[in-house]
mmCIF file with all atom_site columns, C-alpha atoms in Angstrom:
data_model
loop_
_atom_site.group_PDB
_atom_site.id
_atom_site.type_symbol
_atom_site.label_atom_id
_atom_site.label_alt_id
_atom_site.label_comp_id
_atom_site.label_asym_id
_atom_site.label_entity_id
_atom_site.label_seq_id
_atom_site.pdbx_PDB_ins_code
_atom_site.Cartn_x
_atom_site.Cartn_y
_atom_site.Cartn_z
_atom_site.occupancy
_atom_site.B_iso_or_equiv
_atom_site.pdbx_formal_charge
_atom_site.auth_seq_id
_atom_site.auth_comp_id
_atom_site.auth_asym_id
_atom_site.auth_atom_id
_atom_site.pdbx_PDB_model_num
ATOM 1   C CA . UNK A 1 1   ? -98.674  8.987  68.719 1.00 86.00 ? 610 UNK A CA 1
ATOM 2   C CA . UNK A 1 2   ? -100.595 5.730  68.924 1.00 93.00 ? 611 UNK A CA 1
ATOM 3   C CA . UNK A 1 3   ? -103.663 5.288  66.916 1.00 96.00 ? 612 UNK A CA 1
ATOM 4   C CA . UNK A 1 4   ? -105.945 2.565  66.412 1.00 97.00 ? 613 UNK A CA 1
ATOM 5   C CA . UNK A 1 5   ? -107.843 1.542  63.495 1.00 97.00 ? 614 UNK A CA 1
ATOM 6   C CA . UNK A 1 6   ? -111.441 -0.723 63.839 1.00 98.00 ? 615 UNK A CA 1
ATOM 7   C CA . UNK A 1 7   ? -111.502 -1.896 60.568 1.00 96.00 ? 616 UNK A CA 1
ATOM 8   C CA . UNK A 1 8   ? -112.381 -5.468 59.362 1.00 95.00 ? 617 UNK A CA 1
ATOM 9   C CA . UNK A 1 9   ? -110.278 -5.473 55.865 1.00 94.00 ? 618 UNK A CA 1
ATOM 10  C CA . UNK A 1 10  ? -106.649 -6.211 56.050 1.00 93.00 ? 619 UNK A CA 1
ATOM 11  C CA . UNK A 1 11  ? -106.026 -4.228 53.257 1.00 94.00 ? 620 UNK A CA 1
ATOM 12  C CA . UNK A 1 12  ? -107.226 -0.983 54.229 1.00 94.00 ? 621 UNK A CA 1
ATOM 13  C CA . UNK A 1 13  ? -105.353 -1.709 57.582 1.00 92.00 ? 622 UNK A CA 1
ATOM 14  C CA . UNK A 1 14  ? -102.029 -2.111 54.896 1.00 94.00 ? 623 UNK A CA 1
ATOM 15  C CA . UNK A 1 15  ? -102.750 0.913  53.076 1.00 95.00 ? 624 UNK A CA 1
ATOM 16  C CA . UNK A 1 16  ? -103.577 3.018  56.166 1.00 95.00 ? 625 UNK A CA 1
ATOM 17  C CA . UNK A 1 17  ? -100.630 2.038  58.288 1.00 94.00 ? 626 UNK A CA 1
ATOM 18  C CA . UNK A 1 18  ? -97.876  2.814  55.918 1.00 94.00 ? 627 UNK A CA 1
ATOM 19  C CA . UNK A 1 19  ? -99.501  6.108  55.458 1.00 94.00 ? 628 UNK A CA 1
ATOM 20  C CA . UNK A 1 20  ? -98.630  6.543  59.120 1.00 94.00 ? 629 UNK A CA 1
ATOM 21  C CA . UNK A 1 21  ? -95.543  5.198  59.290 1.00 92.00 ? 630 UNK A CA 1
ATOM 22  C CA . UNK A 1 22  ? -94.531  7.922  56.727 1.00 89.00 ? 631 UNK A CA 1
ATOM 23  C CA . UNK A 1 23  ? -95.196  10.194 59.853 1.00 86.00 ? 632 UNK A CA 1
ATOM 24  C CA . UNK A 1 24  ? -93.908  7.791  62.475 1.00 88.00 ? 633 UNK A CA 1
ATOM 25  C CA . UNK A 1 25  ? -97.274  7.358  63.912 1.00 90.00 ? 634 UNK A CA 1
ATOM 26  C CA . UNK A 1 26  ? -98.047  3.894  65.396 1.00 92.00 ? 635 UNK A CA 1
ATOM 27  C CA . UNK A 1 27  ? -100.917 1.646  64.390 1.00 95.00 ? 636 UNK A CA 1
ATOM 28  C CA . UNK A 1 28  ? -102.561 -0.981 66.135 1.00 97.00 ? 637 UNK A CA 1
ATOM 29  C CA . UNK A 1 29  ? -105.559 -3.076 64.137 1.00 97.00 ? 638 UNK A CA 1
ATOM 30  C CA . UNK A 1 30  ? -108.846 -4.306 65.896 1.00 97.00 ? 639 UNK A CA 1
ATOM 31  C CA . UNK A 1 31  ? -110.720 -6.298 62.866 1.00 96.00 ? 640 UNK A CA 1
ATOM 32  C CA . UNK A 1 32  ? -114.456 -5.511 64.783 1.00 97.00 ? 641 UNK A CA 1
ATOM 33  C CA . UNK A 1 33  ? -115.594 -3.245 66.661 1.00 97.00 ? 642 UNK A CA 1
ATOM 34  C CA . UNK A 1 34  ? -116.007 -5.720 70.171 1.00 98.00 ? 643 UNK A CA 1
ATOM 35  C CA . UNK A 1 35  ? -111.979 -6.143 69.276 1.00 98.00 ? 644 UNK A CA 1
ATOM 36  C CA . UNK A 1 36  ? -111.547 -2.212 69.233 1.00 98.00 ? 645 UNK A CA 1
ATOM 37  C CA . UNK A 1 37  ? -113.501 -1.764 72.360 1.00 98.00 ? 646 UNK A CA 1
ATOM 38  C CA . UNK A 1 38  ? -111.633 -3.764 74.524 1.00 98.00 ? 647 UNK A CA 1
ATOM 39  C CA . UNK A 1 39  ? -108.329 -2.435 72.920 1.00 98.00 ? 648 UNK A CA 1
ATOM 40  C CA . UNK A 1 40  ? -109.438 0.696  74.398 1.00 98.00 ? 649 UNK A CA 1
ATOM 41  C CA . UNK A 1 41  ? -109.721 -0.912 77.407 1.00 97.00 ? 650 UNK A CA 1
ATOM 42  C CA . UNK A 1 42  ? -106.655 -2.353 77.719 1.00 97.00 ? 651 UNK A CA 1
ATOM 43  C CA . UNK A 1 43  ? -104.333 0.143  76.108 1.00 97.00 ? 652 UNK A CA 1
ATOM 44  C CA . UNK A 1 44  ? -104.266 3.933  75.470 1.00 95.00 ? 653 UNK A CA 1
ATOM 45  C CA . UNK A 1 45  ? -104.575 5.447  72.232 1.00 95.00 ? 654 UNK A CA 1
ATOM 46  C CA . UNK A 1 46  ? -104.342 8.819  71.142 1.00 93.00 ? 655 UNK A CA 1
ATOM 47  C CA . UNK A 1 47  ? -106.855 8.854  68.328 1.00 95.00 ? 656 UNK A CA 1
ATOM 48  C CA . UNK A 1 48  ? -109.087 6.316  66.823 1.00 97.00 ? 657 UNK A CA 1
ATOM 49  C CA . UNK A 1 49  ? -110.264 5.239  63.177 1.00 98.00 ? 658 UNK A CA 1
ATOM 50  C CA . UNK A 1 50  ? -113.442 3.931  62.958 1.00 98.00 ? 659 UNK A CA 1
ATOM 51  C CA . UNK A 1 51  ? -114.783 2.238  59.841 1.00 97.00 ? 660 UNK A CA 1
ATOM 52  C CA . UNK A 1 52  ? -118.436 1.537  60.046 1.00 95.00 ? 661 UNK A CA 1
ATOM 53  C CA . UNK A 1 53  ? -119.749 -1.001 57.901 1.00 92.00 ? 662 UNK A CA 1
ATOM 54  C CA . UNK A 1 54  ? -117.764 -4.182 59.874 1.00 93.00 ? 663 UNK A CA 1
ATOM 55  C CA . UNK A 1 55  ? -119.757 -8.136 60.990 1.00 91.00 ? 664 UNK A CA 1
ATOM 56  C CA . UNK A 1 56  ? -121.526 -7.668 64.253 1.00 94.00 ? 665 UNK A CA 1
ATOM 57  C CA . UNK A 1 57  ? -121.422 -4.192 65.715 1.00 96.00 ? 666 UNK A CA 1
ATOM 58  C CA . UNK A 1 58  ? -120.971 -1.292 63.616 1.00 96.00 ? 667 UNK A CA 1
ATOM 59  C CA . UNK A 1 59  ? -118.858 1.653  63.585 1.00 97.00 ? 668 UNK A CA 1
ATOM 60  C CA . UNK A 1 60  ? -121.626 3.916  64.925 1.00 97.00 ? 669 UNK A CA 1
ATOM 61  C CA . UNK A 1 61  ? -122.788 1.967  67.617 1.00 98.00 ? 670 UNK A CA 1
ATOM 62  C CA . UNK A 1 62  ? -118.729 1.693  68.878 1.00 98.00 ? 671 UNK A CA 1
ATOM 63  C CA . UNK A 1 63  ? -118.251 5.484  68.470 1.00 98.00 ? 672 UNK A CA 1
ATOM 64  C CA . UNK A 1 64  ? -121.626 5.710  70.742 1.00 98.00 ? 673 UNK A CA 1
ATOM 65  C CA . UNK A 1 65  ? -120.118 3.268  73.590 1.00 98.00 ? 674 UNK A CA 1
ATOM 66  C CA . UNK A 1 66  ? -116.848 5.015  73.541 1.00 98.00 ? 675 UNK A CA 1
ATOM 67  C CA . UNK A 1 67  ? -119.010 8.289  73.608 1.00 97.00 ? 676 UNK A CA 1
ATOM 68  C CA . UNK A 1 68  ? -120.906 6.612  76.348 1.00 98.00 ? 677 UNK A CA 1
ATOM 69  C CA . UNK A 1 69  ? -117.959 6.029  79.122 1.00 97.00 ? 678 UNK A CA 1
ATOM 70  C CA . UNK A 1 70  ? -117.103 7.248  82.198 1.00 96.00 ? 679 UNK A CA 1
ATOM 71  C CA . UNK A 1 71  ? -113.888 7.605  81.832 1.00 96.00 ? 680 UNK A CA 1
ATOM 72  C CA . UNK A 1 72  ? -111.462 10.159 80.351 1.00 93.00 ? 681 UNK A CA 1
ATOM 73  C CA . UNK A 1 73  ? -111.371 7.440  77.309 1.00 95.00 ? 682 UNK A CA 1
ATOM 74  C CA . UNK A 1 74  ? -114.668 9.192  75.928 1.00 95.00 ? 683 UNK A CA 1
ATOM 75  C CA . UNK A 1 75  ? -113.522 11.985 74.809 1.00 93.00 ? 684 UNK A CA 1
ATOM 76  C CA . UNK A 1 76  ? -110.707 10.186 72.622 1.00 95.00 ? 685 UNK A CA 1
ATOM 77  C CA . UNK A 1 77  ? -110.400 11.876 69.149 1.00 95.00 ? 686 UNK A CA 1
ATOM 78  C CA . UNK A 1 78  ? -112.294 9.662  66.628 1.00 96.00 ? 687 UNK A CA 1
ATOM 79  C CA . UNK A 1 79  ? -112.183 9.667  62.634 1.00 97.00 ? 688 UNK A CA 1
ATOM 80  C CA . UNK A 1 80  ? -114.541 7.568  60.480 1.00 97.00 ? 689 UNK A CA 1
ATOM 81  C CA . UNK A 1 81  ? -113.204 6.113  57.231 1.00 96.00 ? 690 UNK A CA 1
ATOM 82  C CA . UNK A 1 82  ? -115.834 4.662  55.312 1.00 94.00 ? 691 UNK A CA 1
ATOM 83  C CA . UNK A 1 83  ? -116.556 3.709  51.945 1.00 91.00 ? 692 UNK A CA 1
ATOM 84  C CA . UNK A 1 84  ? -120.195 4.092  52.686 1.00 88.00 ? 693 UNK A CA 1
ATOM 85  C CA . UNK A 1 85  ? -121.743 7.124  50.541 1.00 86.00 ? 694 UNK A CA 1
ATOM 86  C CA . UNK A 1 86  ? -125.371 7.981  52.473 1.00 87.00 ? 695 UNK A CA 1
ATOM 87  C CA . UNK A 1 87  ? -125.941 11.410 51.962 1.00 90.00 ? 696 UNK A CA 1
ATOM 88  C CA . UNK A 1 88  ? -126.538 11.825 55.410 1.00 94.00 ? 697 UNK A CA 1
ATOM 89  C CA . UNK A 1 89  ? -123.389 10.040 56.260 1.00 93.00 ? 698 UNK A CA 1
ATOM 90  C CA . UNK A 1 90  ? -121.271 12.947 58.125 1.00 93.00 ? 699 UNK A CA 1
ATOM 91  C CA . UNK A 1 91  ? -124.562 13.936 60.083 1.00 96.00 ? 700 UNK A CA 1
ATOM 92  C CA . UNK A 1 92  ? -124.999 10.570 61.741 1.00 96.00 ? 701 UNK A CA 1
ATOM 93  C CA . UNK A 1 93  ? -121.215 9.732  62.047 1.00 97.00 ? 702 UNK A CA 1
ATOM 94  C CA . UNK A 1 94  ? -121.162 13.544 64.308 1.00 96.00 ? 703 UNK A CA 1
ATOM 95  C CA . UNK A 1 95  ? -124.768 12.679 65.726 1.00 97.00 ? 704 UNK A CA 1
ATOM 96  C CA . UNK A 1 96  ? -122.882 9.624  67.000 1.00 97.00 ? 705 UNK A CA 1
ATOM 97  C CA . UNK A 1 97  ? -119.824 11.349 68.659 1.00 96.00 ? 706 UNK A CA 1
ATOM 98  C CA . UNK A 1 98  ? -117.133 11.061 65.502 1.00 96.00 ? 707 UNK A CA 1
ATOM 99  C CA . UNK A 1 99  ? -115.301 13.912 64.968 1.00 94.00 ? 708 UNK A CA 1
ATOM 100 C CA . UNK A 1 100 ? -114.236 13.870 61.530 1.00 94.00 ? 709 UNK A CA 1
ATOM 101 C CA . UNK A 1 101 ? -115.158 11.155 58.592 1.00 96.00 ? 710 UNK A CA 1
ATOM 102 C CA . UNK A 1 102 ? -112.927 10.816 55.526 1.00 96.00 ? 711 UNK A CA 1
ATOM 103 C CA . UNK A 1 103 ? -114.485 8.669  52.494 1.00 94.00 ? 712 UNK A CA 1
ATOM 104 C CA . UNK A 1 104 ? -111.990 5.464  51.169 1.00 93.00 ? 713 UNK A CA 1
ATOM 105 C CA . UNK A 1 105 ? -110.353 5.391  49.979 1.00 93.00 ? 714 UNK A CA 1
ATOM 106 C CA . UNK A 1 106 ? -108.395 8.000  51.645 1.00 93.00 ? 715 UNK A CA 1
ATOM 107 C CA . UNK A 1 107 ? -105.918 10.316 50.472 1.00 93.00 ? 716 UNK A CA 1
ATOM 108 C CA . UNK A 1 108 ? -102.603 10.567 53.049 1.00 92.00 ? 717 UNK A CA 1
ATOM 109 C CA . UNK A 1 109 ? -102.897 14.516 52.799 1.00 93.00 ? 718 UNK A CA 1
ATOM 110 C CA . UNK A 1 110 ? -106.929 14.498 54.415 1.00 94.00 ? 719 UNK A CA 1
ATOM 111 C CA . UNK A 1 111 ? -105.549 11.854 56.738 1.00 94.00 ? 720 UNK A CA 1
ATOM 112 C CA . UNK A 1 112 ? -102.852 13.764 58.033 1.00 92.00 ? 721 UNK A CA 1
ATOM 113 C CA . UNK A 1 113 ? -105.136 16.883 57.797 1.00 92.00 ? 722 UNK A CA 1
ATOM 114 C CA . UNK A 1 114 ? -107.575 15.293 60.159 1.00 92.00 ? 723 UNK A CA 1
ATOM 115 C CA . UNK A 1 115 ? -104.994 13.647 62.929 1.00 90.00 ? 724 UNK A CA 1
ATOM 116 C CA . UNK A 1 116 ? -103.299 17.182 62.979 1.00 86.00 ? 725 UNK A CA 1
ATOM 117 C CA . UNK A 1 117 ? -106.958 18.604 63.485 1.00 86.00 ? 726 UNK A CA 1
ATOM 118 C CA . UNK A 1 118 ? -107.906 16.252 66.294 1.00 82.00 ? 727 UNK A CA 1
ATOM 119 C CA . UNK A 1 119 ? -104.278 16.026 68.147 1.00 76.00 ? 728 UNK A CA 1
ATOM 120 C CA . UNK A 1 120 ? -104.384 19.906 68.128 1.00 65.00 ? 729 UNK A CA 1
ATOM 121 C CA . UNK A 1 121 ? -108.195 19.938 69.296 1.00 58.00 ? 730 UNK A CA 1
ATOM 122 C CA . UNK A 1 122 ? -106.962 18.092 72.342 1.00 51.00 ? 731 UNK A CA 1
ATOM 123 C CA . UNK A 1 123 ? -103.894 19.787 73.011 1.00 48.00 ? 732 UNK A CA 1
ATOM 124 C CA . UNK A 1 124 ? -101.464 17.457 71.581 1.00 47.00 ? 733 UNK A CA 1
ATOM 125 C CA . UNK A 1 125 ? -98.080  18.136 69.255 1.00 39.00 ? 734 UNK A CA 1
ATOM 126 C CA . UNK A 1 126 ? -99.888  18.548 65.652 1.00 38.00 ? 735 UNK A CA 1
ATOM 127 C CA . UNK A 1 127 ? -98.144  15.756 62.835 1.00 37.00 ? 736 UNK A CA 1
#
């Protein structure tokens, strides 16, 4: 499984992958969200991670130009992982075409939970 994360902290890009390679999933890091969309671009991922508070274009207005393609690249499993607490959070993150969003910092067990969710939604070998 490949999986990319849009997130601008190194950190969280530390803490996240070796939560994956625990599974053996792969992780490739796009510090913005311009980066992330022309990873997509370029490579193919099986899920994405989308943080949304990042410099210059935010997680929500990626998720709506990956949304917005017209390719088979739009329909690409996405899971927000934010640190941002709105209360209506969840309802603009789905409004925007994410499919799940976890809250950081986040625990390997809803992680996993959630890739197994969106793999299986799109017919794919649950973790």
């Amino acid at each position: 499984m490949q999986v990319l994360f849009v997130e601008d902290d190194p950190m969280n890009w530390r803490v996240v992958k070796d939560m994956l390679t625990i599974a053996g999933v792969d992780m490739a890091e796009a510090e913005d969200a311009e980066t992330g969309l022309r990873m997509i671009d370029e490579s193919h991922y099986d899920v994405v991670l989308m943080d949304l508070r990042m410099p210059g274009m935010d997680g929500l207005s990626a998720i709506r130009c990956i949304r917005a393609r017209a390719d088979a690249k739009a329909t690409i499993p996405i899971i927000v992982i934010t640190a941002d607490t709105a209360i209506d959070l969840r309802e603009r993150s789905l409004a925007a075409g994410a499919d799940q969003v976890l809250q950081k910092p986040v625990a390997m067990n809803a992680l996993f939970d959630a890739l197994g969710e969106a793999i299986d939604n799109e017919g794919h070998v649950i973790l």
